[in-house]
PDB file of C-alpha atoms in Angstrom:
ATOM      1  CA  MET B   1       0.000   0.000   0.000  1.00  0.00           C
ATOM      2  CA  THR B   2       1.089   3.538  -0.740  1.00  0.00           C
ATOM      3  CA  VAL B   3      -0.146   6.141   1.735  1.00  0.00           C
ATOM      4  CA  GLY B   4       0.443   9.766   2.662  1.00  0.00           C
ATOM      5  CA  ARG B   5       2.389  10.710   5.783  1.00  0.00           C
ATOM      6  CA  LEU B   6      -0.736  11.917   7.608  1.00  0.00           C
ATOM      7  CA  GLY B   7      -3.540   9.495   8.454  1.00  0.00           C
ATOM      8  CA  ILE B   8      -7.020  10.792   9.208  1.00  0.00           C
ATOM      9  CA  ALA B   9      -8.935   9.589  12.277  1.00  0.00           C
ATOM     10  CA  SER B  10     -12.732   9.639  12.372  1.00  0.00           C
ATOM     11  CA  SER B  11     -13.049  10.193  16.109  1.00  0.00           C
ATOM     12  CA  TYR B  12     -12.955  13.997  16.263  1.00  0.00           C
ATOM     13  CA  GLY B  13     -15.880  15.128  14.124  1.00  0.00           C
ATOM     14  CA  ALA B  14     -14.224  17.080  11.288  1.00  0.00           C
ATOM     15  CA  PRO B  15     -16.734  18.026   8.565  1.00  0.00           C
ATOM     16  CA  CYS B  16     -17.045  15.753   5.577  1.00  0.00           C
ATOM     17  CA  GLU B  17     -15.697  18.442   3.236  1.00  0.00           C
ATOM     18  CA  SER B  18     -12.469  18.798   5.219  1.00  0.00           C
ATOM     19  CA  LEU B  19     -11.915  15.026   5.125  1.00  0.00           C
ATOM     20  CA  GLU B  20     -12.271  15.077   1.358  1.00  0.00           C
ATOM     21  CA  GLU B  21      -9.866  18.026   1.163  1.00  0.00           C
ATOM     22  CA  ALA B  22      -7.294  16.055   3.143  1.00  0.00           C
ATOM     23  CA  PHE B  23      -7.758  13.130   0.764  1.00  0.00           C
ATOM     24  CA  GLU B  24      -7.203  15.385  -2.251  1.00  0.00           C
ATOM     25  CA  GLN B  25      -3.932  16.546  -0.679  1.00  0.00           C
ATOM     26  CA  GLY B  26      -2.662  12.980  -0.464  1.00  0.00           C
ATOM     27  CA  CYS B  27      -3.840  11.985   3.022  1.00  0.00           C
ATOM     28  CA  ASN B  28      -5.439   8.757   1.846  1.00  0.00           C
ATOM     29  CA  TYR B  29      -5.110   6.607   5.003  1.00  0.00           C
ATOM     30  CA  PHE B  30      -8.502   6.845   6.724  1.00  0.00           C
ATOM     31  CA  VAL B  31      -9.116   5.161  10.079  1.00  0.00           C
ATOM     32  CA  TRP B  32     -12.825   4.642  10.653  1.00  0.00           C
ATOM     33  CA  ASN B  33     -14.718   3.698  13.830  1.00  0.00           C
ATOM     34  CA  SER B  34     -17.902   2.941  11.971  1.00  0.00           C
ATOM     35  CA  PHE B  35     -19.874   1.486  14.854  1.00  0.00           C
ATOM     36  CA  ILE B  36     -20.109   4.840  16.652  1.00  0.00           C
ATOM     37  CA  LYS B  37     -22.865   7.108  15.347  1.00  0.00           C
ATOM     38  CA  GLY B  38     -23.100  10.880  15.297  1.00  0.00           C
ATOM     39  CA  ARG B  39     -19.909  12.761  14.507  1.00  0.00           C
ATOM     40  CA  ARG B  40     -18.235   9.640  13.094  1.00  0.00           C
ATOM     41  CA  SER B  41     -20.803   9.606  10.270  1.00  0.00           C
ATOM     42  CA  ASN B  42     -18.887  12.460   8.607  1.00  0.00           C
ATOM     43  CA  MET B  43     -16.201  10.006   7.571  1.00  0.00           C
ATOM     44  CA  ARG B  44     -18.808   7.553   6.334  1.00  0.00           C
ATOM     45  CA  GLN B  45     -20.163  10.242   4.003  1.00  0.00           C
ATOM     46  CA  ALA B  46     -16.651  11.175   2.897  1.00  0.00           C
ATOM     47  CA  LEU B  47     -16.009   7.519   2.032  1.00  0.00           C
ATOM     48  CA  VAL B  48     -19.239   7.415   0.022  1.00  0.00           C
ATOM     49  CA  ASN B  49     -18.288  10.588  -1.854  1.00  0.00           C
ATOM     50  CA  ILE B  50     -14.747   9.417  -2.611  1.00  0.00           C
ATOM     51  CA  ALA B  51     -16.050   6.137  -3.993  1.00  0.00           C
ATOM     52  CA  ARG B  52     -18.658   7.932  -6.131  1.00  0.00           C
ATOM     53  CA  LYS B  53     -15.887  10.005  -7.726  1.00  0.00           C
ATOM     54  CA  GLY B  54     -14.179   6.794  -8.829  1.00  0.00           C
ATOM     55  CA  GLN B  55     -11.271   7.266  -6.410  1.00  0.00           C
ATOM     56  CA  ARG B  56     -11.743   4.151  -4.256  1.00  0.00           C
ATOM     57  CA  ASP B  57      -8.481   2.636  -5.511  1.00  0.00           C
ATOM     58  CA  GLN B  58      -6.549   5.617  -4.127  1.00  0.00           C
ATOM     59  CA  LEU B  59      -8.103   5.253  -0.672  1.00  0.00           C
ATOM     60  CA  VAL B  60      -6.634   3.039   2.057  1.00  0.00           C
ATOM     61  CA  LEU B  61      -9.383   2.367   4.574  1.00  0.00           C
ATOM     62  CA  ALA B  62      -8.518   0.984   8.007  1.00  0.00           C
ATOM     63  CA  LEU B  63     -11.507  -0.213  10.018  1.00  0.00           C
ATOM     64  CA  HIS B  64     -11.271  -0.600  13.795  1.00  0.00           C
ATOM     65  CA  SER B  65     -12.569  -3.900  15.146  1.00  0.00           C
ATOM     66  CA  TYR B  66     -12.730  -3.553  18.916  1.00  0.00           C
ATOM     67  CA  SER B  67     -14.810  -6.674  19.408  1.00  0.00           C
ATOM     68  CA  HIS B  68     -12.818  -9.573  20.856  1.00  0.00           C
ATOM     69  CA  SER B  69     -15.495 -11.958  19.620  1.00  0.00           C
ATOM     70  CA  SER B  70     -14.533 -13.799  16.451  1.00  0.00           C
ATOM     71  CA  ALA B  71     -18.203 -14.506  15.716  1.00  0.00           C
ATOM     72  CA  LEU B  72     -19.010 -10.782  15.519  1.00  0.00           C
ATOM     73  CA  MET B  73     -16.067  -9.793  13.339  1.00  0.00           C
ATOM     74  CA  GLY B  74     -17.602 -10.800  10.003  1.00  0.00           C
ATOM     75  CA  PRO B  75     -21.041  -9.208  10.554  1.00  0.00           C
ATOM     76  CA  PHE B  76     -19.343  -6.056  11.868  1.00  0.00           C
ATOM     77  CA  CYS B  77     -17.175  -5.711   8.758  1.00  0.00           C
ATOM     78  CA  ARG B  78     -20.027  -6.438   6.359  1.00  0.00           C
ATOM     79  CA  ALA B  79     -22.318  -3.925   8.070  1.00  0.00           C
ATOM     80  CA  ALA B  80     -19.625  -1.235   7.901  1.00  0.00           C
ATOM     81  CA  LEU B  81     -18.978  -1.878   4.209  1.00  0.00           C
ATOM     82  CA  LYS B  82     -22.683  -1.845   3.412  1.00  0.00           C
ATOM     83  CA  SER B  83     -23.224   1.477   5.184  1.00  0.00           C
ATOM     84  CA  ALA B  84     -20.513   3.123   3.069  1.00  0.00           C
ATOM     85  CA  GLY B  85     -21.266   1.264  -0.145  1.00  0.00           C
ATOM     86  CA  LEU B  86     -17.784  -0.234  -0.330  1.00  0.00           C
ATOM     87  CA  GLY B  87     -16.660  -3.708  -1.341  1.00  0.00           C
ATOM     88  CA  HIS B  88     -13.618  -4.271   0.858  1.00  0.00           C
ATOM     89  CA  ILE B  89     -11.559  -3.030   3.800  1.00  0.00           C
ATOM     90  CA  ASP B  90      -7.880  -2.349   3.184  1.00  0.00           C
ATOM     91  CA  VAL B  91      -6.762  -2.833   6.805  1.00  0.00           C
ATOM     92  CA  LEU B  92      -8.794  -4.668   9.436  1.00  0.00           C
ATOM     93  CA  LEU B  93      -7.380  -3.105  12.590  1.00  0.00           C
ATOM     94  CA  LEU B  94      -7.604  -5.403  15.613  1.00  0.00           C
ATOM     95  CA  GLY B  95      -7.541  -3.610  18.935  1.00  0.00           C
ATOM     96  CA  TYR B  96      -6.833  -2.821  21.566  1.00  0.00           C
ATOM     97  CA  TYR B  97      -4.535  -5.695  22.558  1.00  0.00           C
ATOM     98  CA  SER B  98      -1.896  -5.862  25.293  1.00  0.00           C
ATOM     99  CA  ARG B  99      -1.017  -9.455  24.395  1.00  0.00           C
ATOM    100  CA  ARG B 100      -1.101 -11.641  21.326  1.00  0.00           C
ATOM    101  CA  PRO B 101      -4.671 -11.845  19.953  1.00  0.00           C
ATOM    102  CA  PRO B 102      -6.278 -15.264  20.482  1.00  0.00           C
ATOM    103  CA  GLY B 103      -5.916 -17.736  17.658  1.00  0.00           C
ATOM    104  CA  ARG B 104      -9.645 -17.611  16.911  1.00  0.00           C
ATOM    105  CA  ILE B 105      -9.408 -13.865  16.244  1.00  0.00           C
ATOM    106  CA  ILE B 106      -6.459 -14.250  13.874  1.00  0.00           C
ATOM    107  CA  GLU B 107      -8.106 -17.148  12.064  1.00  0.00           C
ATOM    108  CA  ARG B 108     -11.373 -15.256  11.573  1.00  0.00           C
ATOM    109  CA  ALA B 109      -9.464 -12.243  10.257  1.00  0.00           C
ATOM    110  CA  LEU B 110      -7.595 -14.526   7.833  1.00  0.00           C
ATOM    111  CA  LYS B 111     -10.903 -16.033   6.734  1.00  0.00           C
ATOM    112  CA  LEU B 112     -12.223 -12.563   5.903  1.00  0.00           C
ATOM    113  CA  GLN B 113      -8.997 -11.943   4.018  1.00  0.00           C
ATOM    114  CA  ARG B 114      -9.433 -15.125   1.976  1.00  0.00           C
ATOM    115  CA  GLU B 115     -13.018 -14.092   1.200  1.00  0.00           C
ATOM    116  CA  GLY B 116     -11.796 -10.774  -0.216  1.00  0.00           C
ATOM    117  CA  LEU B 117     -13.428  -8.554   2.415  1.00  0.00           C
ATOM    118  CA  VAL B 118     -10.063  -7.600   3.927  1.00  0.00           C
ATOM    119  CA  ARG B 119      -6.735  -6.937   2.214  1.00  0.00           C
ATOM    120  CA  PHE B 120      -4.409  -6.632   5.219  1.00  0.00           C
ATOM    121  CA  ILE B 121      -4.586  -7.220   8.964  1.00  0.00           C
ATOM    122  CA  GLY B 122      -3.326  -4.681  11.486  1.00  0.00           C
ATOM    123  CA  LEU B 123      -3.160  -4.320  15.257  1.00  0.00           C
ATOM    124  CA  THR B 124      -3.342  -1.374  17.619  1.00  0.00           C
ATOM    125  CA  GLY B 125      -2.302  -1.374  21.259  1.00  0.00           C
ATOM    126  CA  HIS B 126      -0.364   0.347  24.022  1.00  0.00           C
ATOM    127  CA  ARG B 127       1.988  -2.457  25.055  1.00  0.00           C
ATOM    128  CA  ARG B 128       5.112  -1.650  23.082  1.00  0.00           C
ATOM    129  CA  THR B 129       6.974  -4.912  23.695  1.00  0.00           C
ATOM    130  CA  LEU B 130       4.209  -6.822  21.897  1.00  0.00           C
ATOM    131  CA  PHE B 131       4.949  -5.375  18.461  1.00  0.00           C
ATOM    132  CA  PRO B 132       8.461  -6.790  17.885  1.00  0.00           C
ATOM    133  CA  VAL B 133       7.247 -10.219  19.006  1.00  0.00           C
ATOM    134  CA  LEU B 134       4.359 -10.141  16.557  1.00  0.00           C
ATOM    135  CA  ALA B 135       6.644  -8.931  13.780  1.00  0.00           C
ATOM    136  CA  GLU B 136       8.769 -12.039  14.250  1.00  0.00           C
ATOM    137  CA  GLU B 137       6.070 -14.608  14.973  1.00  0.00           C
ATOM    138  CA  GLU B 138       2.843 -13.463  13.304  1.00  0.00           C
ATOM    139  CA  GLU B 139       3.429 -12.712   9.630  1.00  0.00           C
ATOM    140  CA  SER B 140      -0.270 -12.190   8.974  1.00  0.00           C
ATOM    141  CA  ILE B 141      -0.277  -8.881  10.915  1.00  0.00           C
ATOM    142  CA  GLU B 142       1.236  -6.324   8.570  1.00  0.00           C
ATOM    143  CA  VAL B 143       0.268  -2.934  10.024  1.00  0.00           C
ATOM    144  CA  PHE B 144       1.001  -1.709  13.562  1.00  0.00           C
ATOM    145  CA  HIS B 145      -0.599   1.298  15.261  1.00  0.00           C
ATOM    146  CA  VAL B 146       1.886   2.321  17.970  1.00  0.00           C
ATOM    147  CA  ARG B 147       1.459   4.983  20.649  1.00  0.00           C
ATOM    148  CA  TYR B 148       4.245   7.538  20.221  1.00  0.00           C
ATOM    149  CA  ASN B 149       4.600  11.189  21.194  1.00  0.00           C
ATOM    150  CA  ALA B 150       7.053  13.567  22.849  1.00  0.00           C
ATOM    151  CA  VAL B 151       5.948  12.407  26.314  1.00  0.00           C
ATOM    152  CA  ASN B 152       5.748   8.662  25.663  1.00  0.00           C
ATOM    153  CA  ARG B 153       8.914   7.921  23.682  1.00  0.00           C
ATOM    154  CA  GLY B 154       9.490   4.325  24.730  1.00  0.00           C
ATOM    155  CA  ALA B 155       8.878   3.142  21.161  1.00  0.00           C
ATOM    156  CA  GLU B 156      12.220   4.719  20.231  1.00  0.00           C
ATOM    157  CA  THR B 157      13.988   1.895  22.081  1.00  0.00           C
ATOM    158  CA  GLU B 158      11.372  -0.849  22.422  1.00  0.00           C
ATOM    159  CA  VAL B 159       9.748  -0.880  18.981  1.00  0.00           C
ATOM    160  CA  PHE B 160      11.368   1.038  16.130  1.00  0.00           C
ATOM    161  CA  PRO B 161      14.927  -0.388  16.354  1.00  0.00           C
ATOM    162  CA  ARG B 162      13.501  -3.916  16.473  1.00  0.00           C
ATOM    163  CA  LEU B 163      11.484  -3.443  13.289  1.00  0.00           C
ATOM    164  CA  HIS B 164      14.527  -2.999  11.124  1.00  0.00           C
ATOM    165  CA  HIS B 165      14.067  -5.559   8.336  1.00  0.00           C
ATOM    166  CA  ALA B 166      13.091  -4.398   4.863  1.00  0.00           C
ATOM    167  CA  ASP B 167       9.667  -6.060   4.876  1.00  0.00           C
ATOM    168  CA  ARG B 168       8.689  -4.871   8.362  1.00  0.00           C
ATOM    169  CA  PRO B 169       5.030  -4.028   9.069  1.00  0.00           C
ATOM    170  CA  GLY B 170       3.845  -0.538   8.287  1.00  0.00           C
ATOM    171  CA  VAL B 171       3.944   1.695  11.388  1.00  0.00           C
ATOM    172  CA  VAL B 172       1.304   4.293  12.231  1.00  0.00           C
ATOM    173  CA  GLY B 173       1.930   6.574  15.212  1.00  0.00           C
ATOM    174  CA  PHE B 174      -1.096   7.636  17.260  1.00  0.00           C
ATOM    175  CA  THR B 175      -1.818   9.894  20.278  1.00  0.00           C
ATOM    176  CA  ALA B 176       0.686  12.451  18.927  1.00  0.00           C
ATOM    177  CA  THR B 177      -0.670  15.185  21.221  1.00  0.00           C
ATOM    178  CA  ARG B 178      -0.790  12.763  24.172  1.00  0.00           C
ATOM    179  CA  TRP B 179      -4.558  13.231  24.520  1.00  0.00           C
ATOM    180  CA  GLY B 180      -4.094  17.005  24.385  1.00  0.00           C
ATOM    181  CA  HIS B 181      -1.605  17.184  27.260  1.00  0.00           C
ATOM    182  CA  LEU B 182       1.118  18.636  25.021  1.00  0.00           C
ATOM    183  CA  LEU B 183      -1.226  21.433  23.911  1.00  0.00           C
ATOM    184  CA  ASN B 184      -2.255  22.444  27.443  1.00  0.00           C
ATOM    185  CA  PRO B 185      -0.480  25.611  28.700  1.00  0.00           C
ATOM    186  CA  LYS B 186      -0.966  24.424  32.289  1.00  0.00           C
ATOM    187  CA  ARG B 187       1.129  21.307  31.693  1.00  0.00           C
ATOM    188  CA  VAL B 188       4.193  22.745  29.951  1.00  0.00           C
ATOM    189  CA  PRO B 189       7.149  24.258  31.841  1.00  0.00           C
ATOM    190  CA  GLU B 190       6.622  27.754  33.203  1.00  0.00           C
ATOM    191  CA  GLY B 191       7.354  30.395  30.577  1.00  0.00           C
ATOM    192  CA  GLU B 192       7.256  27.872  27.730  1.00  0.00           C
ATOM    193  CA  GLU B 193       4.815  28.197  24.854  1.00  0.00           C
ATOM    194  CA  PRO B 194       2.852  24.967  24.422  1.00  0.00           C
ATOM    195  CA  PRO B 195       3.390  23.097  21.164  1.00  0.00           C
ATOM    196  CA  THR B 196       0.740  23.244  18.472  1.00  0.00           C
ATOM    197  CA  ALA B 197      -0.906  20.100  17.136  1.00  0.00           C
ATOM    198  CA  PRO B 198       1.208  20.361  13.927  1.00  0.00           C
ATOM    199  CA  ASP B 199       4.341  20.547  16.131  1.00  0.00           C
ATOM    200  CA  CYS B 200       3.292  17.246  17.701  1.00  0.00           C
ATOM    201  CA  TYR B 201       2.625  15.613  14.350  1.00  0.00           C
ATOM    202  CA  ARG B 202       5.956  16.828  12.952  1.00  0.00           C
ATOM    203  CA  PHE B 203       7.723  15.386  15.994  1.00  0.00           C
ATOM    204  CA  VAL B 204       6.234  11.946  15.338  1.00  0.00           C
ATOM    205  CA  LEU B 205       7.018  12.089  11.612  1.00  0.00           C
ATOM    206  CA  SER B 206      10.616  13.110  12.331  1.00  0.00           C
ATOM    207  CA  HIS B 207      11.365   9.567  13.475  1.00  0.00           C
ATOM    208  CA  PRO B 208      12.336   7.292  10.570  1.00  0.00           C
ATOM    209  CA  GLY B 209      10.584   4.364  12.245  1.00  0.00           C
ATOM    210  CA  VAL B 210       7.160   5.961  11.675  1.00  0.00           C
ATOM    211  CA  ASP B 211       5.482   5.773   8.276  1.00  0.00           C
ATOM    212  CA  VAL B 212       2.232   7.597   9.072  1.00  0.00           C
ATOM    213  CA  CYS B 213       1.096   9.910  11.864  1.00  0.00           C
ATOM    214  CA  LEU B 214      -2.587   9.759  12.746  1.00  0.00           C
ATOM    215  CA  VAL B 215      -4.172  13.213  13.115  1.00  0.00           C
ATOM    216  CA  GLY B 216      -7.529  14.404  14.354  1.00  0.00           C
ATOM    217  CA  ALA B 217      -9.510  17.571  13.684  1.00  0.00           C
ATOM    218  CA  ARG B 218     -12.777  18.888  15.057  1.00  0.00           C
ATOM    219  CA  SER B 219     -13.259  21.610  12.443  1.00  0.00           C
ATOM    220  CA  SER B 220     -12.257  22.629   8.931  1.00  0.00           C
ATOM    221  CA  GLU B 221      -9.880  25.190  10.438  1.00  0.00           C
ATOM    222  CA  GLN B 222      -8.086  22.544  12.478  1.00  0.00           C
ATOM    223  CA  MET B 223      -7.806  20.297   9.431  1.00  0.00           C
ATOM    224  CA  LYS B 224      -6.281  23.109   7.351  1.00  0.00           C
ATOM    225  CA  GLU B 225      -3.775  23.723  10.149  1.00  0.00           C
ATOM    226  CA  ASN B 226      -2.899  20.015  10.281  1.00  0.00           C
ATOM    227  CA  LEU B 227      -2.376  19.818   6.527  1.00  0.00           C
ATOM    228  CA  LYS B 228       0.380  22.448   6.766  1.00  0.00           C
ATOM    229  CA  VAL B 229       2.534  19.643   8.178  1.00  0.00           C
ATOM    230  CA  LEU B 230       2.795  18.258   4.637  1.00  0.00           C
ATOM    231  CA  ASP B 231       4.737  21.360   3.561  1.00  0.00           C
ATOM    232  CA  LEU B 232       6.630  21.994   6.795  1.00  0.00           C
ATOM    233  CA  GLY B 233       8.158  18.508   7.032  1.00  0.00           C
ATOM    234  CA  PRO B 234      10.091  17.127  10.024  1.00  0.00           C
ATOM    235  CA  LEU B 235      11.292  19.292  12.914  1.00  0.00           C
ATOM    236  CA  ASN B 236      14.892  20.448  13.019  1.00  0.00           C
ATOM    237  CA  GLU B 237      17.124  19.457  15.926  1.00  0.00           C
ATOM    238  CA  GLU B 238      16.216  22.572  17.909  1.00  0.00           C
ATOM    239  CA  GLY B 239      12.515  21.796  17.504  1.00  0.00           C
ATOM    240  CA  LEU B 240      13.035  18.162  18.482  1.00  0.00           C
ATOM    241  CA  SER B 241      14.970  19.163  21.597  1.00  0.00           C
ATOM    242  CA  ARG B 242      12.211  21.548  22.632  1.00  0.00           C
ATOM    243  CA  MET B 243       9.552  18.858  22.200  1.00  0.00           C
ATOM    244  CA  ARG B 244      11.598  16.357  24.232  1.00  0.00           C
ATOM    245  CA  ARG B 245      12.136  18.930  26.993  1.00  0.00           C
ATOM    246  CA  ILE B 246       8.414  19.653  27.213  1.00  0.00           C
ATOM    247  CA  GLY B 247       7.620  15.952  27.010  1.00  0.00           C
ATOM    248  CA  ASP B 248       9.997  15.131  29.849  1.00  0.00           C
ATOM    249  CA  HIS B 249       8.403  17.821  31.998  1.00  0.00           C
ATOM    250  CA  ILE B 250       4.886  16.499  31.381  1.00  0.00           C
ATOM    251  CA  TYR B 251       5.993  12.910  31.975  1.00  0.00           C
ATOM    252  CA  GLY B 252       7.511  13.868  35.306  1.00  0.00           C
ATOM    253  CA  LYS B 253       4.287  15.590  36.340  1.00  0.00           C
ATOM    254  CA  THR B 254       1.889  12.823  35.286  1.00  0.00           C
ATOM    255  CA  ARG B 255       3.548   9.406  35.580  1.00  0.00           C
TER     256      ARG B 255
END
């Protein structure tokens, strides 16, 4: 799969038009929580519109499957595809897992893959030491969603260096703003300006072990601000040092 550096999450309620704008700018990795109604329906409509324009082949759709029931996985995927008028899921994202998924979950995901409903299988979780183990022992899981930000940098030693082979799984970094902690003026060191959301995304993308950074936006304005990251590129060393300094301060206050 070929994807843009920024992935778009459905969980924040950005308008449909801004999601389509991000897609047109090359942000084609969409992560959809289809089972939640309301604001998440904006992404469903964006998916419908993209498909109607004949651009489905350019889209890489990752669908969260939070159910740990293998029996529900197939109906869940089929219902999601039907609601958006799509024929397949590009990444079935299993989550959240702190240990290896049970064999029945993997087998059901592989069955959906054999049936053509799913192209690739991914996994999201917070336990960093799980990812290198799965990379070595579970070839069927080919996309990892890994928590990584300026506060929680353990992936720099526990994950990224251990995914060094050429055919390693694709890596998507999530929680770049650390649930908003990095943006909160009350949490940063005294006299320090808090980072912006684009600063946080640029920090994540500065690490060569990350392929995609997942971003969220609640409005068209926030999405436009996020998309500036595509032109700004990675942080320089001064910017990285500042983010680490702020991250260390927040970590010391909250751990």
